[in-house]
Structure formats: structure tokens, C-alpha cells
């Protein structure tokens, strides 16, 4: 078995696709399974094609097989992938059962090779305008990166890792136990090689066999326009590198948006207040109003009251998905004058008289003069 080519066993070429590998195995399984072919030679042949399929159907194990040849028997001895399973169980694994040795949720091969690196996270502060219009931000993070001395292999230059003899390079240890439902196969990370499938006899002096060193990395984060405070962006593959060449984790960037001194955000809309004097509100005027996009002219109609809202369409926050933009709602506040000289007070009293409005009498005497002296 060890000297037999797995591709020849399945009757396929070395460039066969995963679908072609699966079809070849299904065809041979129907022909050689002990339930349909009691010949002892067919049974042995069936076990061989099962191991061949188990190896070639896993991309990582197939890559190692193509490079180094068959795995050592340490993790495979005595393992029958269909022990106790009937022909129907095999078909369930391929046609929807999903619980067989090669079926979806019941797959026992597990991840082979070096494990994935950890995810990292950091926080980035944004100005209000940067969150509204988007920005490219440079961030610096200190994290494990692939070791350049050994090309992330963990082995001293000039040496090579060796296959773990405990797990046969699979990175997992399988155990078969008997239960009331029959034989159950469980798998867990190999403790000897740390689930990498390899041992390092001569570790790299730079990374001490881990395949990683800790360094600072600077990345550019493209913050899309329209993001809000508390938004989290994911940079795929920018997290911690996996040990011994394992895939990197992700980098999660949490955004913190500083408040604006004027505008308040309400979803994709912006809210603001426009303060007008009493005379501007009563007689009307034109004011220059500053938006995030530049100045706008607002025409204030006569007799404008506090609470009037001007709606500036498409002057709010752009939608993150790029479809449209919110509005800017400007709320009018009419300010009552609180410091009047004598001439202004007389004019207002004349206006009140013309309008027939009752007002408080003017203040005279020492108390009034003292109050005016401290204004």
C-alpha cells in the first residue's frame, strides 16, 4: 500500500479536480464495498481506495502527498474510515446524509497543516468630516509576522522540518471508540507537533522554530464614507501570522468618531440650529449658511418663528452602500435681545404701543442706574 500511487488507485490523473476525485471514489466504492463484493481481495482494495480518497480529497494533505509522498503510518495505522458502516452510509455521505467519514458536518479529517493566526483589533479616531466623506488612514500595529530568516518554516536555514510521527503529518490524532451507536471516530489536535503536522529538529535562531517574529506593520485602512461611531472594519489576512506558515488572522479596526461642534447626526441626516435676531425673523433676510459641503444661501421669510425647519436635501451623510445621501435639517431659533441701550428700548416701546401690546414700565432711579453701570 505504501508504495502504491494514490492517483493510480483511483484511476485518475495527477491534475484531477476535486469533483473528479469524488466521482472516481464513488464508482470504486460501489464496486468494492464488502456489502456488495464479499471477495477478501476486494475488501483490501476498498480500504486502499478509502485512504487514497481521504488523502487526495483534502487540499492540504494532497499537497503534502504530492511533495513528500504517502504519510507515515503513525496516525493512520488501524484506521478504517468505514468501519461498521454499510453501503448506505457511504451513499449518505455523498448524497445528503452529511454524517459519514467524508460528509459535511461529520467530517473527521479536520484542518491539516499549520493553524491559522489569531485575529487582532485596534481603535482608530476619526474627525466628524472624515467619517462623513471617507478617508484613507494609516494604522500601525505590532503583531507576529512570517519570519524572513526561515521563510516562516521554523527550521534553521539549510535544514527541513520532518513529518510528525505521532499524527503522520495530519496535525490531528484520531481515536476510535465503541459506543451504543457503533464505532465512533474522534479527532483532536496533535499535542506533539501543535497541530502543525511537522517537527523541527533544528529550530531557526530568529524565530526559535515558531516561523514568526513580532514586528510593527503599517497598513492603510480605506474608511468608506458614511460610517458612524462604533463601526468595525475587517481587514482580511492582516492579523497575526499563523505559526510555521499558517494563514494569517484578520485585523478588526474599531472606529471612534469625534463629535462636531455644530452638527448632530441622526442616522444619515444632520441636525443643526440657526440663530436669528428678532428683527431678522420678523422682517426676513438672506443669510449665508455653512454646510459640510460649503456655503449655502438661506432665504428667511418675514415672520419666521422659532422651530421653523429648513431642509437641505442631500447635504447630510452619504449612505455607506453608496445609494443616496441624507438631508440637513436646520432648526431656526429666534434670539431675544438681552442688552438694549436707551434708544433701542425706546424704539421697542414705541413698537409695542403701535401694536397695542402691554409691556413692563421702564426702570428709573438709583437701582436702574446701578444695574446699568454693571452691564
Tab-separated table of C-alpha atoms in Angstrom:
chain	number	residue	atom	x	y	z
A	1	UNK	CA	0.000	0.000	0.000
A	2	UNK	CA	2.720	2.490	0.932
A	3	UNK	CA	4.392	2.116	-2.454
A	4	UNK	CA	1.133	2.379	-4.404
A	5	UNK	CA	0.332	5.658	-6.126
A	6	UNK	CA	-2.951	7.090	-4.825
A	7	UNK	CA	-3.836	8.545	-8.224
A	8	UNK	CA	-3.376	5.137	-9.870
A	9	UNK	CA	-5.532	3.530	-7.182
A	10	UNK	CA	-8.421	5.837	-8.075
A	11	UNK	CA	-7.708	5.689	-11.812
A	12	UNK	CA	-7.242	9.453	-12.226
A	13	UNK	CA	-4.521	11.831	-13.357
A	14	UNK	CA	-2.435	13.975	-11.020
A	15	UNK	CA	-4.236	17.110	-12.203
A	16	UNK	CA	-7.692	15.726	-11.412
A	17	UNK	CA	-10.184	18.140	-9.853
A	18	UNK	CA	-11.871	17.513	-6.507
A	19	UNK	CA	-15.076	16.615	-8.342
A	20	UNK	CA	-13.238	14.056	-10.482
A	21	UNK	CA	-11.629	12.549	-7.361
A	22	UNK	CA	-15.023	12.242	-5.695
A	23	UNK	CA	-16.657	10.634	-8.749
A	24	UNK	CA	-13.813	8.109	-9.104
A	25	UNK	CA	-14.090	7.105	-5.461
A	26	UNK	CA	-17.888	6.717	-5.596
A	27	UNK	CA	-17.595	4.454	-8.635
A	28	UNK	CA	-14.982	2.212	-6.979
A	29	UNK	CA	-16.829	2.217	-3.636
A	30	UNK	CA	-19.954	0.766	-5.256
A	31	UNK	CA	-17.834	-1.955	-6.876
A	32	UNK	CA	-15.579	-2.939	-3.960
A	33	UNK	CA	-17.519	-2.359	-0.742
A	34	UNK	CA	-17.805	-5.596	1.322
A	35	UNK	CA	-21.608	-5.315	1.325
A	36	UNK	CA	-21.663	-5.807	-2.438
A	37	UNK	CA	-18.412	-7.716	-3.004
A	38	UNK	CA	-17.510	-10.329	-0.358
A	39	UNK	CA	-14.159	-11.163	-2.011
A	40	UNK	CA	-11.372	-10.554	0.623
A	41	UNK	CA	-9.167	-9.030	-2.085
A	42	UNK	CA	-11.935	-6.539	-2.878
A	43	UNK	CA	-12.165	-5.642	0.813
A	44	UNK	CA	-8.440	-4.853	0.973
A	45	UNK	CA	-8.703	-2.914	-2.256
A	46	UNK	CA	-11.651	-0.950	-0.818
A	47	UNK	CA	-9.591	0.054	2.232
A	48	UNK	CA	-6.778	1.245	-0.030
A	49	UNK	CA	-9.009	3.472	-2.151
A	50	UNK	CA	-10.616	4.865	1.034
A	51	UNK	CA	-7.226	6.003	2.343
A	52	UNK	CA	-6.310	7.347	-1.102
A	53	UNK	CA	-9.555	9.317	-1.251
A	54	UNK	CA	-9.132	10.622	2.293
A	55	UNK	CA	-5.695	11.985	1.356
A	56	UNK	CA	-6.471	13.453	-2.075
A	57	UNK	CA	-9.828	14.990	-1.094
A	58	UNK	CA	-8.106	17.224	1.476
A	59	UNK	CA	-6.195	20.008	-0.379
A	60	UNK	CA	-3.519	20.347	2.310
A	61	UNK	CA	-2.900	16.611	2.642
A	62	UNK	CA	-2.914	16.253	-1.158
A	63	UNK	CA	-0.273	18.978	-1.431
A	64	UNK	CA	1.926	17.205	1.136
A	65	UNK	CA	1.410	13.866	-0.635
A	66	UNK	CA	2.408	15.392	-3.986
A	67	UNK	CA	5.545	16.824	-2.363
A	68	UNK	CA	6.643	14.169	0.136
A	69	UNK	CA	4.737	11.032	-0.839
A	70	UNK	CA	2.475	8.902	1.395
A	71	UNK	CA	2.176	9.809	5.070
A	72	UNK	CA	3.882	7.680	7.683
A	73	UNK	CA	1.512	5.203	9.270
A	74	UNK	CA	1.727	6.766	12.747
A	75	UNK	CA	-1.626	8.461	12.577
A	76	UNK	CA	-3.290	6.039	10.150
A	77	UNK	CA	-2.492	2.530	11.449
A	78	UNK	CA	-5.611	0.507	12.097
A	79	UNK	CA	-7.948	3.326	10.952
A	80	UNK	CA	-10.763	2.037	8.769
A	81	UNK	CA	-12.755	5.039	7.550
A	82	UNK	CA	-15.852	2.904	7.013
A	83	UNK	CA	-15.559	0.529	9.976
A	84	UNK	CA	-19.076	-0.546	10.927
A	85	UNK	CA	-20.622	1.419	8.048
A	86	UNK	CA	-22.823	-0.140	5.393
A	87	UNK	CA	-23.059	0.778	1.739
A	88	UNK	CA	-25.996	3.035	2.534
A	89	UNK	CA	-23.832	5.010	4.967
A	90	UNK	CA	-21.338	5.675	2.189
A	91	UNK	CA	-24.044	6.987	-0.113
A	92	UNK	CA	-25.433	9.138	2.714
A	93	UNK	CA	-22.033	10.769	2.996
A	94	UNK	CA	-22.200	11.793	-0.666
A	95	UNK	CA	-25.935	12.332	-1.223
A	96	UNK	CA	-27.062	14.455	1.694
A	97	UNK	CA	-26.500	12.435	4.863
A	98	UNK	CA	-23.517	14.595	5.748
A	99	UNK	CA	-22.518	12.426	8.706
A	100	UNK	CA	-20.202	9.902	7.110
A	101	UNK	CA	-16.432	9.972	7.359
A	102	UNK	CA	-16.252	12.329	4.365
A	103	UNK	CA	-19.609	14.084	4.701
A	104	UNK	CA	-20.145	17.753	5.635
A	105	UNK	CA	-20.865	18.068	9.358
A	106	UNK	CA	-19.394	14.681	10.287
A	107	UNK	CA	-16.051	15.157	8.598
A	108	UNK	CA	-13.266	13.849	10.794
A	109	UNK	CA	-10.272	14.803	8.703
A	110	UNK	CA	-10.274	18.285	10.215
A	111	UNK	CA	-7.885	21.067	9.282
A	112	UNK	CA	-4.433	19.860	8.320
A	113	UNK	CA	-1.214	21.811	8.368
A	114	UNK	CA	-0.248	24.852	10.436
A	115	UNK	CA	-3.107	26.534	12.317
A	116	UNK	CA	-4.493	29.951	11.495
A	117	UNK	CA	-3.114	33.012	13.259
A	118	UNK	CA	-5.081	34.968	15.841
A	119	UNK	CA	-7.310	37.909	14.986
A	120	UNK	CA	-6.104	41.345	16.079
A	121	UNK	CA	-8.004	44.541	16.825
A	122	UNK	CA	-7.310	48.227	17.323
A	123	UNK	CA	-9.200	51.530	17.579
A	124	UNK	CA	-8.880	54.495	15.209
A	125	UNK	CA	-10.100	58.038	15.922
A	126	UNK	CA	-11.788	59.967	13.094
A	127	UNK	CA	-12.832	63.572	12.686
A	128	UNK	CA	-16.543	64.036	12.014
A	129	UNK	CA	-15.886	65.064	8.403
A	130	UNK	CA	-13.641	62.018	7.835
A	131	UNK	CA	-16.475	59.700	8.864
A	132	UNK	CA	-18.920	61.532	6.591
A	133	UNK	CA	-16.796	61.698	3.456
A	134	UNK	CA	-14.434	58.750	3.996
A	135	UNK	CA	-10.677	58.798	4.384
A	136	UNK	CA	-7.565	56.648	3.991
A	137	UNK	CA	-6.000	56.183	7.423
A	138	UNK	CA	-2.610	54.680	8.152
A	139	UNK	CA	-2.539	52.433	11.222
A	140	UNK	CA	0.439	50.799	12.883
A	141	UNK	CA	0.080	47.552	14.789
A	142	UNK	CA	2.653	45.298	16.461
A	143	UNK	CA	1.958	41.646	15.725
A	144	UNK	CA	3.542	38.295	14.744
A	145	UNK	CA	4.644	38.237	11.087
A	146	UNK	CA	6.307	35.491	8.983
A	147	UNK	CA	9.977	35.005	9.803
A	148	UNK	CA	12.118	36.060	6.843
A	149	UNK	CA	15.141	34.058	8.006
A	150	UNK	CA	13.460	30.687	7.541
A	151	UNK	CA	10.630	31.727	5.199
A	152	UNK	CA	8.165	31.006	8.028
A	153	UNK	CA	9.065	27.280	8.073
A	154	UNK	CA	10.547	27.389	11.568
A	155	UNK	CA	13.584	25.320	10.572
A	156	UNK	CA	17.154	26.568	10.591
A	157	UNK	CA	18.250	27.551	7.053
A	158	UNK	CA	19.715	24.524	5.313
A	159	UNK	CA	17.504	22.112	7.279
A	160	UNK	CA	13.944	20.961	6.757
A	161	UNK	CA	11.041	20.086	9.053
A	162	UNK	CA	10.125	16.434	9.379
A	163	UNK	CA	6.714	14.829	9.465
A	164	UNK	CA	5.341	14.288	12.942
A	165	UNK	CA	5.440	10.578	13.701
A	166	UNK	CA	2.529	10.764	16.145
A	167	UNK	CA	-0.054	12.137	13.714
A	168	UNK	CA	1.570	11.199	10.410
A	169	UNK	CA	1.571	14.855	9.309
A	170	UNK	CA	-2.190	15.279	9.667
A	171	UNK	CA	-1.922	17.593	12.658
A	172	UNK	CA	-4.612	15.551	14.404
A	173	UNK	CA	-4.818	12.390	16.424
A	174	UNK	CA	-7.774	10.127	15.684
A	175	UNK	CA	-9.235	7.740	18.188
A	176	UNK	CA	-11.793	5.015	17.550
A	177	UNK	CA	-14.130	4.064	20.393
A	178	UNK	CA	-17.117	1.795	20.646
A	179	UNK	CA	-20.499	3.253	21.562
A	180	UNK	CA	-24.076	2.054	21.534
A	181	UNK	CA	-24.323	3.506	18.025
A	182	UNK	CA	-21.273	1.602	16.817
A	183	UNK	CA	-17.735	2.753	16.255
A	184	UNK	CA	-17.177	6.480	16.724
A	185	UNK	CA	-14.125	8.319	15.403
A	186	UNK	CA	-12.982	11.436	17.234
A	187	UNK	CA	-10.128	13.746	16.297
A	188	UNK	CA	-8.157	16.352	18.217
A	189	UNK	CA	-5.024	18.464	17.747
A	190	UNK	CA	-1.798	16.547	17.939
A	191	UNK	CA	-0.062	17.620	21.174
A	192	UNK	CA	3.416	16.741	19.967
A	193	UNK	CA	3.534	18.995	16.902
A	194	UNK	CA	0.974	21.575	18.000
A	195	UNK	CA	-1.398	20.578	15.167
A	196	UNK	CA	1.139	21.622	12.511
A	197	UNK	CA	1.904	18.086	11.325
A	198	UNK	CA	5.650	18.753	11.443
A	199	UNK	CA	8.521	18.647	13.907
A	200	UNK	CA	11.534	20.958	13.867
A	201	UNK	CA	14.783	19.131	14.766
A	202	UNK	CA	16.906	22.296	14.164
A	203	UNK	CA	14.877	25.432	15.004
A	204	UNK	CA	15.510	28.733	13.249
A	205	UNK	CA	17.600	31.023	15.503
A	206	UNK	CA	15.457	34.068	14.675
A	207	UNK	CA	12.022	32.659	15.479
A	208	UNK	CA	13.051	29.645	17.606
A	209	UNK	CA	11.034	27.276	15.463
A	210	UNK	CA	7.753	29.195	15.527
A	211	UNK	CA	8.057	30.570	12.000
A	212	UNK	CA	7.048	34.034	13.261
A	213	UNK	CA	8.688	37.110	14.717
A	214	UNK	CA	6.976	40.138	16.261
A	215	UNK	CA	7.288	43.373	14.312
A	216	UNK	CA	5.407	46.583	13.603
A	217	UNK	CA	3.363	46.742	10.437
A	218	UNK	CA	1.716	49.817	8.916
A	219	UNK	CA	-1.457	49.341	6.890
A	220	UNK	CA	-3.696	51.786	5.047
A	221	UNK	CA	-7.331	51.497	6.111
A	222	UNK	CA	-9.788	52.735	3.493
A	223	UNK	CA	-12.617	54.106	5.622
A	224	UNK	CA	-15.759	54.273	3.451
A	225	UNK	CA	-17.860	57.410	3.557
A	226	UNK	CA	-20.897	57.410	5.803
A	227	UNK	CA	-19.504	55.291	8.645
A	228	UNK	CA	-20.670	56.042	12.165
A	229	UNK	CA	-19.141	55.911	15.606
A	230	UNK	CA	-18.723	52.288	16.710
A	231	UNK	CA	-18.384	50.875	13.182
A	232	UNK	CA	-15.914	47.981	12.876
A	233	UNK	CA	-13.964	47.295	9.688
A	234	UNK	CA	-12.355	43.921	8.952
A	235	UNK	CA	-9.042	43.700	7.122
A	236	UNK	CA	-8.869	40.098	5.968
A	237	UNK	CA	-5.489	38.425	6.408
A	238	UNK	CA	-3.919	41.415	8.205
A	239	UNK	CA	-3.958	39.867	11.661
A	240	UNK	CA	-1.382	37.665	13.348
A	241	UNK	CA	0.500	35.290	11.060
A	242	UNK	CA	-0.076	31.610	11.760
A	243	UNK	CA	2.804	29.555	13.171
A	244	UNK	CA	5.105	27.866	10.623
A	245	UNK	CA	3.461	29.384	7.577
A	246	UNK	CA	-0.134	29.081	8.741
A	247	UNK	CA	-2.675	31.550	7.304
A	248	UNK	CA	-2.932	34.931	8.985
A	249	UNK	CA	-5.900	36.013	11.040
A	250	UNK	CA	-7.895	39.175	10.431
A	251	UNK	CA	-7.435	42.711	11.734
A	252	UNK	CA	-10.541	44.382	13.167
A	253	UNK	CA	-10.476	48.196	13.205
A	254	UNK	CA	-12.963	49.861	15.573
A	255	UNK	CA	-13.850	53.435	14.552
A	256	UNK	CA	-14.348	56.216	17.099
A	257	UNK	CA	-15.826	59.400	15.596
A	258	UNK	CA	-15.265	62.707	17.391
A	259	UNK	CA	-18.406	64.871	17.750
A	260	UNK	CA	-18.828	68.001	15.616
A	261	UNK	CA	-19.056	71.425	17.237
A	262	UNK	CA	-22.261	72.224	15.290
A	263	UNK	CA	-23.807	69.232	13.606
A	264	UNK	CA	-25.549	66.336	15.297
A	265	UNK	CA	-26.025	63.095	13.408
A	266	UNK	CA	-29.379	61.311	13.220
A	267	UNK	CA	-28.844	58.230	11.096
A	268	UNK	CA	-27.851	59.621	7.702
A	269	UNK	CA	-29.404	63.041	8.427
A	270	UNK	CA	-27.680	66.001	10.051
A	271	UNK	CA	-29.296	68.394	12.546
A	272	UNK	CA	-28.245	71.983	13.290
A	273	UNK	CA	-29.621	75.225	14.738
A	274	UNK	CA	-29.694	78.610	13.013
A	275	UNK	CA	-29.920	81.557	15.403
A	276	UNK	CA	-31.717	84.663	14.075
A	277	UNK	CA	-32.249	88.016	15.684
A	278	UNK	CA	-35.749	89.184	16.435
A	279	UNK	CA	-35.675	91.721	13.614
A	280	UNK	CA	-34.291	89.201	11.076
A	281	UNK	CA	-37.017	86.747	11.926
A	282	UNK	CA	-39.733	89.430	11.833
A	283	UNK	CA	-38.702	91.229	8.671
A	284	UNK	CA	-36.947	88.405	6.762
A	285	UNK	CA	-33.445	88.316	5.393
A	286	UNK	CA	-30.907	86.259	3.444
A	287	UNK	CA	-28.127	84.577	5.430
A	288	UNK	CA	-25.040	82.682	4.361
A	289	UNK	CA	-25.094	79.254	5.980
A	290	UNK	CA	-22.077	76.932	6.127
A	291	UNK	CA	-22.685	73.248	5.396
A	292	UNK	CA	-20.130	70.433	5.285
A	293	UNK	CA	-20.024	70.918	1.504
A	294	UNK	CA	-19.603	74.703	1.527
A	295	UNK	CA	-21.746	77.813	1.914
A	296	UNK	CA	-25.436	77.963	1.052
A	297	UNK	CA	-27.755	80.990	0.936
A	298	UNK	CA	-30.893	80.643	3.032
A	299	UNK	CA	-33.812	82.974	2.404
A	300	UNK	CA	-35.585	83.793	5.658
A	301	UNK	CA	-39.183	84.749	5.054
A	302	UNK	CA	-40.776	87.529	7.131
A	303	UNK	CA	-42.485	86.402	10.346
A	304	UNK	CA	-40.274	83.303	10.682
A	305	UNK	CA	-40.840	81.663	14.051
A	306	UNK	CA	-38.647	79.595	16.355
A	307	UNK	CA	-38.994	75.947	15.380
A	308	UNK	CA	-39.126	76.533	11.626
A	309	UNK	CA	-37.036	73.866	9.867
A	310	UNK	CA	-35.142	74.345	6.635
A	311	UNK	CA	-34.464	71.049	4.892
A	312	UNK	CA	-31.395	70.994	2.673
A	313	UNK	CA	-31.718	67.868	0.565
A	314	UNK	CA	-28.677	65.647	0.024
A	315	UNK	CA	-26.496	67.732	2.353
A	316	UNK	CA	-26.392	65.091	5.048
A	317	UNK	CA	-24.344	61.898	5.388
A	318	UNK	CA	-23.740	59.642	2.360
A	319	UNK	CA	-25.120	56.125	2.662
A	320	UNK	CA	-22.418	53.527	3.272
A	321	UNK	CA	-23.729	51.413	0.393
A	322	UNK	CA	-23.339	54.382	-1.957
A	323	UNK	CA	-27.069	54.744	-2.605
A	324	UNK	CA	-28.036	58.308	-1.909
A	325	UNK	CA	-27.383	60.707	0.902
A	326	UNK	CA	-29.258	62.041	3.903
A	327	UNK	CA	-30.567	65.574	4.407
A	328	UNK	CA	-29.532	68.513	6.569
A	329	UNK	CA	-32.282	69.841	8.867
A	330	UNK	CA	-31.685	73.411	10.057
A	331	UNK	CA	-33.867	74.413	13.037
A	332	UNK	CA	-34.495	78.140	13.494
A	333	UNK	CA	-34.038	79.711	16.935
A	334	UNK	CA	-35.117	83.342	17.319
A	335	UNK	CA	-32.978	85.114	19.897
A	336	UNK	CA	-34.491	87.786	22.143
A	337	UNK	CA	-32.134	90.746	22.659
A	338	UNK	CA	-30.928	90.914	26.257
A	339	UNK	CA	-28.821	94.085	26.164
A	340	UNK	CA	-30.602	97.250	24.973
A	341	UNK	CA	-29.422	100.816	25.138
A	342	UNK	CA	-31.901	103.610	25.829
A	343	UNK	CA	-32.550	104.362	22.156
A	344	UNK	CA	-33.246	100.691	21.330
A	345	UNK	CA	-35.532	100.338	24.334
A	346	UNK	CA	-37.497	103.440	23.291
A	347	UNK	CA	-37.953	102.085	19.780
A	348	UNK	CA	-39.232	98.775	21.097
A	349	UNK	CA	-41.659	100.554	23.421
A	350	UNK	CA	-42.924	102.586	20.504
A	351	UNK	CA	-43.390	99.367	18.508
A	352	UNK	CA	-45.260	97.793	21.403
A	353	UNK	CA	-47.512	100.836	21.590
A	354	UNK	CA	-48.250	100.734	17.888
A	355	UNK	CA	-49.108	97.038	18.169
A	356	UNK	CA	-51.235	97.607	21.253
A	357	UNK	CA	-49.099	95.313	23.377
A	358	UNK	CA	-48.729	95.707	27.119
A	359	UNK	CA	-45.138	95.811	28.369
A	360	UNK	CA	-43.428	96.415	31.718
A	361	UNK	CA	-42.784	100.020	32.608
A	362	UNK	CA	-39.222	101.380	32.255
A	363	UNK	CA	-36.919	101.170	35.239
A	364	UNK	CA	-35.816	104.537	36.701
A	365	UNK	CA	-33.977	105.763	39.744
A	366	UNK	CA	-30.808	104.720	41.558
A	367	UNK	CA	-31.389	100.962	41.229
A	368	UNK	CA	-31.763	101.228	37.472
A	369	UNK	CA	-28.645	103.369	37.147
A	370	UNK	CA	-26.615	100.948	39.272
A	371	UNK	CA	-27.786	97.999	37.207
A	372	UNK	CA	-26.846	99.832	34.006
A	373	UNK	CA	-23.385	100.656	35.377
A	374	UNK	CA	-22.534	96.961	35.735
A	375	UNK	CA	-23.709	95.961	32.289
